[in-house]
mmCIF file of C-alpha atoms and ligand atoms in Angstrom:
data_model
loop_
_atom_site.group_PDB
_atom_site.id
_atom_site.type_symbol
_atom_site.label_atom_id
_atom_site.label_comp_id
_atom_site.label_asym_id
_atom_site.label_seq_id
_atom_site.Cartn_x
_atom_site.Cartn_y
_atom_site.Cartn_z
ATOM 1 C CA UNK A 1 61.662 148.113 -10.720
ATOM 2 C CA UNK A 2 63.959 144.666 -11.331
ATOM 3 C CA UNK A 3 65.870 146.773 -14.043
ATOM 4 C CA UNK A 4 67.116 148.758 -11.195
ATOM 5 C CA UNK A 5 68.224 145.674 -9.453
ATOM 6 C CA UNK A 6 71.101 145.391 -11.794
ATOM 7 C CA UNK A 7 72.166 149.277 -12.075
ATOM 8 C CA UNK A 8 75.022 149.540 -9.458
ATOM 9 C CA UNK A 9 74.128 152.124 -6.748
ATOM 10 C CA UNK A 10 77.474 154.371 -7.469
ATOM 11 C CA UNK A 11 76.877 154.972 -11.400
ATOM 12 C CA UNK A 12 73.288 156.234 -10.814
ATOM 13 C CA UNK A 13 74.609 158.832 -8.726
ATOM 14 C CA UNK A 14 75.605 161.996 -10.944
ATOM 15 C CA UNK A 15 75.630 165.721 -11.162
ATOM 16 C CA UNK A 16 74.619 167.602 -13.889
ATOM 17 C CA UNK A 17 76.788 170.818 -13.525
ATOM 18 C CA UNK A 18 76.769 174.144 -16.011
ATOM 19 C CA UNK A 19 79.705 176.290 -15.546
ATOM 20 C CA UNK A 20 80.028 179.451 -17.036
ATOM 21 C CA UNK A 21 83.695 178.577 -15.403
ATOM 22 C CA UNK A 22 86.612 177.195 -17.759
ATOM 23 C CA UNK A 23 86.935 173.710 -17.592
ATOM 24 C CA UNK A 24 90.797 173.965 -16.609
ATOM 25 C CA UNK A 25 89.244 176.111 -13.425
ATOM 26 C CA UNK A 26 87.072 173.595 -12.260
ATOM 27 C CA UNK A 27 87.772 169.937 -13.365
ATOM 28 C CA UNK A 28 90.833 168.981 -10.668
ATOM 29 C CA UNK A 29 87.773 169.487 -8.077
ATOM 30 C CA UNK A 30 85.513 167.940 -9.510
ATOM 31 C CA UNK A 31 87.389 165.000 -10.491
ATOM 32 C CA UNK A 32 88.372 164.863 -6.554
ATOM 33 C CA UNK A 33 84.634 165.359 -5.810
ATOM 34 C CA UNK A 34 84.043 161.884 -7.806
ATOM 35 C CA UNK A 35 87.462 160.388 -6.508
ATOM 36 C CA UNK A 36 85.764 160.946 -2.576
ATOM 37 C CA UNK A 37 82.120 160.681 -2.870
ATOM 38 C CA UNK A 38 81.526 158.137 -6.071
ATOM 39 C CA UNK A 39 79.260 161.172 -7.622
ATOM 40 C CA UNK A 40 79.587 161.104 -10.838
ATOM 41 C CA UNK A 41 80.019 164.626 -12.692
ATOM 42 C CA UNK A 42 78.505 165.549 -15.729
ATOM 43 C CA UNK A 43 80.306 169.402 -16.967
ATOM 44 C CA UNK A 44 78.583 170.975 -19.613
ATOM 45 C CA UNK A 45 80.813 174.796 -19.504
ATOM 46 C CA UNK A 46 80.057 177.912 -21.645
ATOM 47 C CA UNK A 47 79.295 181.346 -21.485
ATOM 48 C CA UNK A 48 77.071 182.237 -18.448
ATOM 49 C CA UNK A 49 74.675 183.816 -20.833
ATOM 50 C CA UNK A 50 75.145 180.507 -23.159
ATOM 51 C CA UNK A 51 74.105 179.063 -20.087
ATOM 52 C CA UNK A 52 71.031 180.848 -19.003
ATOM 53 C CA UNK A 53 69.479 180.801 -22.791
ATOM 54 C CA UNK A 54 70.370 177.066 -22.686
ATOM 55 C CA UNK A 55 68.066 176.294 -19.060
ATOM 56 C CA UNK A 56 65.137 178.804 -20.075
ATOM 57 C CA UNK A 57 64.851 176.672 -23.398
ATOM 58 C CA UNK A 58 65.550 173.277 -21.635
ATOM 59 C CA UNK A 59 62.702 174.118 -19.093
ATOM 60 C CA UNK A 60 61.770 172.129 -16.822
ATOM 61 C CA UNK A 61 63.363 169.199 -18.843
ATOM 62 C CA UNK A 62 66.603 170.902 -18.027
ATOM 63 C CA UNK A 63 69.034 168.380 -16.763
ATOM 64 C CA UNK A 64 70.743 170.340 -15.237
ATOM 65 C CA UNK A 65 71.052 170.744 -11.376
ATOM 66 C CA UNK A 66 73.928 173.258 -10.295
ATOM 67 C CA UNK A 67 75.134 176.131 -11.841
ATOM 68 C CA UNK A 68 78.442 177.655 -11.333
ATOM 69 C CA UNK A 69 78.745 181.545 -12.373
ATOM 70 C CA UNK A 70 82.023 183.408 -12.483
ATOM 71 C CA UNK A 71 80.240 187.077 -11.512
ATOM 72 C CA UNK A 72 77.458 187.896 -9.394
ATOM 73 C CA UNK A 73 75.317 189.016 -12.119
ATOM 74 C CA UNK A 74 74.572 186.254 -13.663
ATOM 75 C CA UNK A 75 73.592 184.651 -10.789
ATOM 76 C CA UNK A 76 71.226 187.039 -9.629
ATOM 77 C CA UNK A 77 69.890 186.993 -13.896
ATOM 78 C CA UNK A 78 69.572 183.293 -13.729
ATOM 79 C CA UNK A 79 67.609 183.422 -10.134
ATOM 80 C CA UNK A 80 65.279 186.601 -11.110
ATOM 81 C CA UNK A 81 64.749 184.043 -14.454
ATOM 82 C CA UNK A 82 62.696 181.490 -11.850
ATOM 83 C CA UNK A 83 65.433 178.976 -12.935
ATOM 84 C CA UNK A 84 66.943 178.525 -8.956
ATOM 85 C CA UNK A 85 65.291 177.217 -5.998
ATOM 86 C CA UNK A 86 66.334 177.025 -2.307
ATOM 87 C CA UNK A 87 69.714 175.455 -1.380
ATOM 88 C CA UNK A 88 67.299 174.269 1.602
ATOM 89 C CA UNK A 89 70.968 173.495 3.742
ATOM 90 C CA UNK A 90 72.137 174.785 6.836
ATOM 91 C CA UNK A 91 75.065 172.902 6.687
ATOM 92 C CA UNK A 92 76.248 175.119 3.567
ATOM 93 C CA UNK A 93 74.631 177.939 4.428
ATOM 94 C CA UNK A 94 76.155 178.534 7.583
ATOM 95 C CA UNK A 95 79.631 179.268 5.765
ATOM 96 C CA UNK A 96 78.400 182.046 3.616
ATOM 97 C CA UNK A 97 78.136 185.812 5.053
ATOM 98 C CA UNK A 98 74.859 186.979 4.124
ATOM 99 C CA UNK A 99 76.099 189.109 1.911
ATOM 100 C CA UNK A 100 77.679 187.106 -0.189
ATOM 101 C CA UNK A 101 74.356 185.041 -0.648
ATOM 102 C CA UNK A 102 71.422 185.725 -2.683
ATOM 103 C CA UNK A 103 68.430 187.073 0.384
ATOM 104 C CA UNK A 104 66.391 184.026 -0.568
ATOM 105 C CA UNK A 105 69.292 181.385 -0.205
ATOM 106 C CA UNK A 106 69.240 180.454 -4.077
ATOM 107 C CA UNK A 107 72.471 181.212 -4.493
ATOM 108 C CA UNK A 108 76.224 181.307 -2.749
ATOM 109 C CA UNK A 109 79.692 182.490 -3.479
ATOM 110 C CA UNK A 110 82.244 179.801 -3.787
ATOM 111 C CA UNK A 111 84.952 182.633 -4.364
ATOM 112 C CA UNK A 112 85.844 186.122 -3.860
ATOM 113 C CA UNK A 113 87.865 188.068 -6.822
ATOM 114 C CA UNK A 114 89.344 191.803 -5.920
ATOM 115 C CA UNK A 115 89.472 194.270 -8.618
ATOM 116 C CA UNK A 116 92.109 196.609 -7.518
ATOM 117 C CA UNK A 117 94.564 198.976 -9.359
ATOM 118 C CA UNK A 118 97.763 198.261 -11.097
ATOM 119 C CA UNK A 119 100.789 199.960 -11.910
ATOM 120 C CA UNK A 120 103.996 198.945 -13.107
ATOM 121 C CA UNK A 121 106.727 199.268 -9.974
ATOM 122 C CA UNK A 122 109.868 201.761 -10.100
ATOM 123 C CA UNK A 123 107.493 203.961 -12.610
ATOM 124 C CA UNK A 124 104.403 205.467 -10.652
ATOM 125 C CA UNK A 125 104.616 205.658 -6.994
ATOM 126 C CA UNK A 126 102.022 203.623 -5.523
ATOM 127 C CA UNK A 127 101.357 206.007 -2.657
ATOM 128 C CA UNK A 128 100.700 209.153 -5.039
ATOM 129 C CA UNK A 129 97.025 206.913 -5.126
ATOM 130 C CA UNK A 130 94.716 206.298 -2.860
ATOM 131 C CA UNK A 131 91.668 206.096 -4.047
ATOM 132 C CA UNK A 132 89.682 204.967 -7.816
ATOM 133 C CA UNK A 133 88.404 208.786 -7.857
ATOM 134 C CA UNK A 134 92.426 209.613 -8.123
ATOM 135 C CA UNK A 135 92.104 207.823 -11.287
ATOM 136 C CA UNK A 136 90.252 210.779 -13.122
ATOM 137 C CA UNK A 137 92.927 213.474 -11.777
ATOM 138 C CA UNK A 138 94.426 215.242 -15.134
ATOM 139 C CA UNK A 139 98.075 213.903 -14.045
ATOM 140 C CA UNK A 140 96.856 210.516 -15.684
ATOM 141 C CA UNK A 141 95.704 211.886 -18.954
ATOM 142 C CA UNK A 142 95.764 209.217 -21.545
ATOM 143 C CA UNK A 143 97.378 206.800 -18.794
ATOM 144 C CA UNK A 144 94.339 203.885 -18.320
ATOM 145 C CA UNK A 145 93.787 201.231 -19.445
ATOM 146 C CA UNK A 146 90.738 199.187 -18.753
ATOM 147 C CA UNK A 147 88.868 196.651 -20.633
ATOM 148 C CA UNK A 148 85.437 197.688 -22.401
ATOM 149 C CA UNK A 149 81.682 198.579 -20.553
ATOM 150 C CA UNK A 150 80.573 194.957 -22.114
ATOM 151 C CA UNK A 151 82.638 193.094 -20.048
ATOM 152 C CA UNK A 152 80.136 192.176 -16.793
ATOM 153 C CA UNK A 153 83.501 192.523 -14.500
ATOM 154 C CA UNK A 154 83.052 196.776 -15.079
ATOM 155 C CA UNK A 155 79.183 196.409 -15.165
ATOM 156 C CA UNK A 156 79.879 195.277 -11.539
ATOM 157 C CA UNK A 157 82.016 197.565 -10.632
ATOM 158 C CA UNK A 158 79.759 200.680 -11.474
ATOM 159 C CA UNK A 159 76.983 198.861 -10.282
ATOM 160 C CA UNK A 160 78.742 198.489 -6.989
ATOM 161 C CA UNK A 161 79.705 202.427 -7.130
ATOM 162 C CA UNK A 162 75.915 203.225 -7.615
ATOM 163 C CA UNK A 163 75.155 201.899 -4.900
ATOM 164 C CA UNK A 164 77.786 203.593 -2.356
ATOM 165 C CA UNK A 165 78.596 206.642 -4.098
ATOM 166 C CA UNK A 166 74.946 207.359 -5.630
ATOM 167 C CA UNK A 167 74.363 207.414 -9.711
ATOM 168 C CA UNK A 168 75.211 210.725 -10.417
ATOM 169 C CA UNK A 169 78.937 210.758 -8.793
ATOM 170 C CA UNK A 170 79.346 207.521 -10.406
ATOM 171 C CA UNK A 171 78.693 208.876 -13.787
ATOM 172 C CA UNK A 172 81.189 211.622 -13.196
ATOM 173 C CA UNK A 173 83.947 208.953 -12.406
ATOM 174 C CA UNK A 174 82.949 207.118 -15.780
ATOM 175 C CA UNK A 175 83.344 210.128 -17.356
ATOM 176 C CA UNK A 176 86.493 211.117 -15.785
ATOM 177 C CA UNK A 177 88.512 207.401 -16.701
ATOM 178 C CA UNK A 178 87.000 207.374 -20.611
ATOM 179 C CA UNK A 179 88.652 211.074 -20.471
ATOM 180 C CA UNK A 180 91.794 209.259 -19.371
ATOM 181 C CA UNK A 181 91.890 206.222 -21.244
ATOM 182 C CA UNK A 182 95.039 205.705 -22.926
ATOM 183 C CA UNK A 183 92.996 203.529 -25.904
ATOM 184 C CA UNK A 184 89.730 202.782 -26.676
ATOM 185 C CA UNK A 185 88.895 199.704 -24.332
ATOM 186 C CA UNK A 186 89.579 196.266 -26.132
ATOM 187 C CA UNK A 187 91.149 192.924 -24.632
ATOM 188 C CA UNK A 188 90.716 191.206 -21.780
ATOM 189 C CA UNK A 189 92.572 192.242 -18.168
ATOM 190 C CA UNK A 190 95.461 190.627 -18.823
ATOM 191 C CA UNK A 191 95.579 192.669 -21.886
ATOM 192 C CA UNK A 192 95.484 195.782 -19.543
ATOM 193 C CA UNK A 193 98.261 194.427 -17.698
ATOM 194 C CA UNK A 194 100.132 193.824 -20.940
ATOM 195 C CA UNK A 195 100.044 197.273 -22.677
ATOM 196 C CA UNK A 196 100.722 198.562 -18.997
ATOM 197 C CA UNK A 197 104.122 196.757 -19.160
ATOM 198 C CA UNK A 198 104.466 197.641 -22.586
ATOM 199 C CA UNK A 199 104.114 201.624 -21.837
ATOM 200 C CA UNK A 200 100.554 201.778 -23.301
ATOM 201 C CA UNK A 201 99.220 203.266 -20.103
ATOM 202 C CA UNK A 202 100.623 203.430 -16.565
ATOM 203 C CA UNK A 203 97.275 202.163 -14.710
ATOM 204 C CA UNK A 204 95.352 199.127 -15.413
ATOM 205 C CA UNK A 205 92.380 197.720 -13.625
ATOM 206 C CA UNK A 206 92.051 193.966 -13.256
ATOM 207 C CA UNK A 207 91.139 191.213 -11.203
ATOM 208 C CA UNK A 208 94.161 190.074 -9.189
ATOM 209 C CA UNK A 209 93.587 186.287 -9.960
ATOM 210 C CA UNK A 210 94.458 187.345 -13.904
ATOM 211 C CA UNK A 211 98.179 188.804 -12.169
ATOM 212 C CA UNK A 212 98.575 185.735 -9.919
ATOM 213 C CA UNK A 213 98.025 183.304 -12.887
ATOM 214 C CA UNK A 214 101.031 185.390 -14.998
ATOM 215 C CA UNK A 215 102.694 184.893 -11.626
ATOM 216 C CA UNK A 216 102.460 181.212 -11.918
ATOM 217 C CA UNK A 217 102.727 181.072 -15.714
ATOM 218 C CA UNK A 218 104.898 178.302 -17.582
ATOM 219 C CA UNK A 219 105.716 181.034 -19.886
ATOM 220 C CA UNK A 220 109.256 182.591 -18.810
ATOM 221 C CA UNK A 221 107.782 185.954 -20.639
ATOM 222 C CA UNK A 222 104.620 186.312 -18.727
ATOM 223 C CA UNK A 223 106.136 185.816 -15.602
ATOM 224 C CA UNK A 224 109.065 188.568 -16.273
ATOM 225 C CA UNK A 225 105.854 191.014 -17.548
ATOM 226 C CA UNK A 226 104.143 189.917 -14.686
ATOM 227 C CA UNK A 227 106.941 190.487 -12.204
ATOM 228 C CA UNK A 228 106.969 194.424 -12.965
ATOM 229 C CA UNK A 229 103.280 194.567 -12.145
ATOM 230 C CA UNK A 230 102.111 196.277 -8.224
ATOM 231 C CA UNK A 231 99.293 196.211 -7.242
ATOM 232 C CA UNK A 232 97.013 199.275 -5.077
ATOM 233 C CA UNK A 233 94.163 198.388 -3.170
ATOM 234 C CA UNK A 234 91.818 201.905 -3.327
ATOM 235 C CA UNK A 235 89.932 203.501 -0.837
ATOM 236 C CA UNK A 236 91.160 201.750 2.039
ATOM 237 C CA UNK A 237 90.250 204.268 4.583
ATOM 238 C CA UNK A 238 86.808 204.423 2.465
ATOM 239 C CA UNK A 239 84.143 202.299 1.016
ATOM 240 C CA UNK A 240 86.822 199.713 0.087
ATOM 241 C CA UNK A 241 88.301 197.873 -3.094
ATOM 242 C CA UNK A 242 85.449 196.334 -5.265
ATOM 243 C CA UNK A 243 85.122 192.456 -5.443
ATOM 244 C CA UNK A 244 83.252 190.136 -7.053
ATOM 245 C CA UNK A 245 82.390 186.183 -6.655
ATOM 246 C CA UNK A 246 82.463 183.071 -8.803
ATOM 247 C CA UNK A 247 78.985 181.228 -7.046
ATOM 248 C CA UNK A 248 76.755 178.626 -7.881
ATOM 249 C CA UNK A 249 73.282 178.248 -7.139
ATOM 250 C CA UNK A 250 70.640 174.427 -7.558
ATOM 251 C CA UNK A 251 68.554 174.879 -10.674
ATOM 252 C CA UNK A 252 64.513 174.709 -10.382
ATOM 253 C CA UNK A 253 64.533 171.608 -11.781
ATOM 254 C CA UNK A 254 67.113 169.876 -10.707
ATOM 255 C CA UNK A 255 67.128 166.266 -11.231
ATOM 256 C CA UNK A 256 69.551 165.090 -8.677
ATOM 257 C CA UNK A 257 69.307 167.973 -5.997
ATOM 258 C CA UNK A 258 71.085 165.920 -3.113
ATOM 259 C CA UNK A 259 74.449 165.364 -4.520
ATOM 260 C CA UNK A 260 74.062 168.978 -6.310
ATOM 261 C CA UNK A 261 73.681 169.842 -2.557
ATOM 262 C CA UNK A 262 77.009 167.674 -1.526
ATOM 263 C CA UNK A 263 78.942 169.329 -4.235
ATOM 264 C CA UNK A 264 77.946 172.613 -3.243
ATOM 265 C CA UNK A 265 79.303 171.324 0.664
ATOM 266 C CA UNK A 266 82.721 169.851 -0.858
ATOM 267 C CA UNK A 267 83.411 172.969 -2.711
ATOM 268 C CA UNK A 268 82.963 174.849 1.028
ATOM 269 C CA UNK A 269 85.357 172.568 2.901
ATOM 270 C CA UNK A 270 88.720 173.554 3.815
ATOM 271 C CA UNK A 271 91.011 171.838 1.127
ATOM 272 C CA UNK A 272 88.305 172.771 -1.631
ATOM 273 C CA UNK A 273 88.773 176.195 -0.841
ATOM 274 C CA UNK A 274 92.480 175.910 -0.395
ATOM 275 C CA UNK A 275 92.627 175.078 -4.073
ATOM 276 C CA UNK A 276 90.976 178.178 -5.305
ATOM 277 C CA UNK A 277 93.194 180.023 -3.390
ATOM 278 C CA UNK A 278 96.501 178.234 -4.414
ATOM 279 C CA UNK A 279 95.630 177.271 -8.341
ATOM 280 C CA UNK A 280 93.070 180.183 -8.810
ATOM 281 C CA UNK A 281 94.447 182.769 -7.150
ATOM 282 C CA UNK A 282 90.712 183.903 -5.940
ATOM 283 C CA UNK A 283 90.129 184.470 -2.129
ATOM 284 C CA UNK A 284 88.570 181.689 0.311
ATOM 285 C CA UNK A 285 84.793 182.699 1.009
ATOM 286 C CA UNK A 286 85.557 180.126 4.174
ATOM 287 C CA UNK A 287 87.955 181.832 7.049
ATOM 288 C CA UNK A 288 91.442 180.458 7.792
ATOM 289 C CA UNK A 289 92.343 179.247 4.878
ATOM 290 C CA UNK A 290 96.135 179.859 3.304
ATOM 291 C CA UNK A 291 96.559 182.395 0.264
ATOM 292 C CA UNK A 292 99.170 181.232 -2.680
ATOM 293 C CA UNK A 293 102.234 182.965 -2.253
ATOM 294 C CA UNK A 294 101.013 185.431 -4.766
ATOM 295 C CA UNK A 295 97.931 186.370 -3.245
ATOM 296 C CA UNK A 296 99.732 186.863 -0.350
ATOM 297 C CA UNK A 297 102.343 189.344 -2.208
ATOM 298 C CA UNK A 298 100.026 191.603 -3.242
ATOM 299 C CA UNK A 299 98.404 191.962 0.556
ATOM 300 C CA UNK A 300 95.867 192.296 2.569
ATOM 301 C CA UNK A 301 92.700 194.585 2.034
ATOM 302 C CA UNK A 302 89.581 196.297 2.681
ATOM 303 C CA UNK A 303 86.851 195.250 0.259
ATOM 304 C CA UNK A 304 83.196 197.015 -0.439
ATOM 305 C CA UNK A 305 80.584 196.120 1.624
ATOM 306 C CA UNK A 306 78.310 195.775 -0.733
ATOM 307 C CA UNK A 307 75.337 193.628 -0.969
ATOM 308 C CA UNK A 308 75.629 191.224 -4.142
ATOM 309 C CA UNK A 309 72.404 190.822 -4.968
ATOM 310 C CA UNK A 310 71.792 194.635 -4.950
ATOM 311 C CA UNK A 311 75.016 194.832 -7.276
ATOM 312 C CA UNK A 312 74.050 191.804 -9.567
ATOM 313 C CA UNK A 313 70.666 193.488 -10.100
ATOM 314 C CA UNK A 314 71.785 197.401 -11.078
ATOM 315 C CA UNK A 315 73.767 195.384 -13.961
ATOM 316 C CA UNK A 316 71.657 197.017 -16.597
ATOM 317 C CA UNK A 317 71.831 200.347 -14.931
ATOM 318 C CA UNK A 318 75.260 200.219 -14.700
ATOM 319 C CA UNK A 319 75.532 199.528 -18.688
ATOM 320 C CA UNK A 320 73.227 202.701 -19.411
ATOM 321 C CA UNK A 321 75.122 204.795 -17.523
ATOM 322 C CA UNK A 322 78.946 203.526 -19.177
ATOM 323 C CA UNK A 323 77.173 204.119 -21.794
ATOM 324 C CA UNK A 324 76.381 207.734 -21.408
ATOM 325 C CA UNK A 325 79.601 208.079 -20.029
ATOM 326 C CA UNK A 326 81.003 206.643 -23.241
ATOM 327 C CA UNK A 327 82.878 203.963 -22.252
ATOM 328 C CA UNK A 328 82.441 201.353 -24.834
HETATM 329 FE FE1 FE B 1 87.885 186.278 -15.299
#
């Protein structure tokens, strides 16, 4: 008890973070985070699966207290894993649609992330497509390009088709884009975007924050790539263009659960949010706040209304059926 005497209040108060986030996406907030509260943050970043394997080993020792996901689906693994509890905060949860929370409060989105359609301008017209079922017409024959069925970005996606468009027509789309897939599926999505520019393919799908970031890029060559690159938001006057979140949810255990709780509020406020949308390129979960230029370029949309925790937990069912659709 007189040990503690001597301990300065402001260094005993940290955060224990995991971010399946790159560091370079979430270290400027943080660092403000610490600059405005005195909350010292501790970021441990990986994969999200890293991540999960790492807290169901830790336990209940786990020191960790907040966990920031870049999909859905991890966040809705980690919770159905007993390793989140209740937020417990009406002051955050008031921000977040209930949709775009998990039904039990254990998780939030911080960000949304749009997954629309790509094509390179002056080469296909943009209106000739309206919808992602287009995509499987015979006019684009060997003309996608999309990353592989491992990547938990498509796993999403179908996940979110099963659930509006019912398994079986979803497994005749998958079908339909591996018959029109200009490769086999490797890379990343800006390696879509790439071999789009390159004449690999004249569609790519990707998630616009990937576009807005070649935008942006130091790199003279990216940008010029990047600069041939529109973008078609699908099935506007239907179920919408798909999206996905980058959330965060308080572990079990967590050791410090108050300040996990007043990082999860800073990351909510206005000029928090601002920053995803201006350095990110992802979309504000909080209203009113100001695109970046690019996100502003490629417009406004439509997105699914899909419930996230029903997406995040038709993951596996979404894998089966790529996989009898033979997208790998
Ligand atoms: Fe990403």
């Amino acid at each position: 008890m007189l040990a503690s005497v001597f301990i300065p209040a402001v260094s005993a108060e940290e955060v224990n973070v995991y971010s399946g986030r790159q560091e370079a996406l979430i270290k400027p907030l943080l660092d403000k985070f610490t600059s405005q509260t005195g909350i010292k943050v501790n970021l441990v970043t990986g994969s999200g699966d890293a991540l999960i394997s790492r807290m169901q080993a830790e336990g209940e020792l786990s020191p960790a207290d907040l966990i920031i996901m870049a999909d859905a689906g991890r966040l809705v693994r980690a919770n159905q894993l007993g390793l989140l509890q209740d937020i417990n905060s009406d002051e955050i949860l008031r921000h977040i649609p209930a949709s775009l929370r998990a039904d039990d409060n254990h998780w939030i989105a911080l960000t949304k992330r749009a997954r629309p359609i790509m094509y390179v301008k002056g080469k296909t017209d943009p209106y000739s497509i309206s919808s992602i079922a287009d995509l499987t017409d015979a006019r684009f024959a060997k003309q996608i390009c999309i990353r592989s069925s491992g990547n938990i970005y498509n796993q999403s996606m179908i996940a979110s088709l099963i659930i509006l468009d019912g398994e079986q027509q979803t497994l005749e789309w998958a079908k339909g884009i591996v018959n029109n897939l200009a490769r086999s599926p490797k890379g990343g999505d800006r390696d879509q975007i790439n071999a789009m520019v390159a004449g690999e393919c004249s569609i790519a799908i990707a998630n616009t924050y990937y576009l807005g970031g070649m935008l942006t890029s130091d790199d003279p060559a990216t940008r010029a790539v990047a600069q041939q690159v529109g973008v078609i938001w699908p099935d506007q006057d239907a179920n919408g263009t798909h999206i996905n979140i980058s959330g965060a949810g308080i572990t079990k255990y967590a050791p410090h659960k108050a300040q996990a709780q007043a990082l999860l509020s800073f990351m909510l406020e206005q000029e928090s949010q601002q920053w995803y949308a201006e350095v990110n390129h992802e979309y504000p979960i909080i209203e009113g706040v100001k695109w970046s230029d690019e996100l502003a370029s490629f417009g406004q949309f439509d997105a699914q209304k899909v419930d996230l925790e029903t997406m995040g937990a038709l993951n596996d069912e979404a894998l089966r059926l790529m996989d009898k659709a033979g997208w790998r």
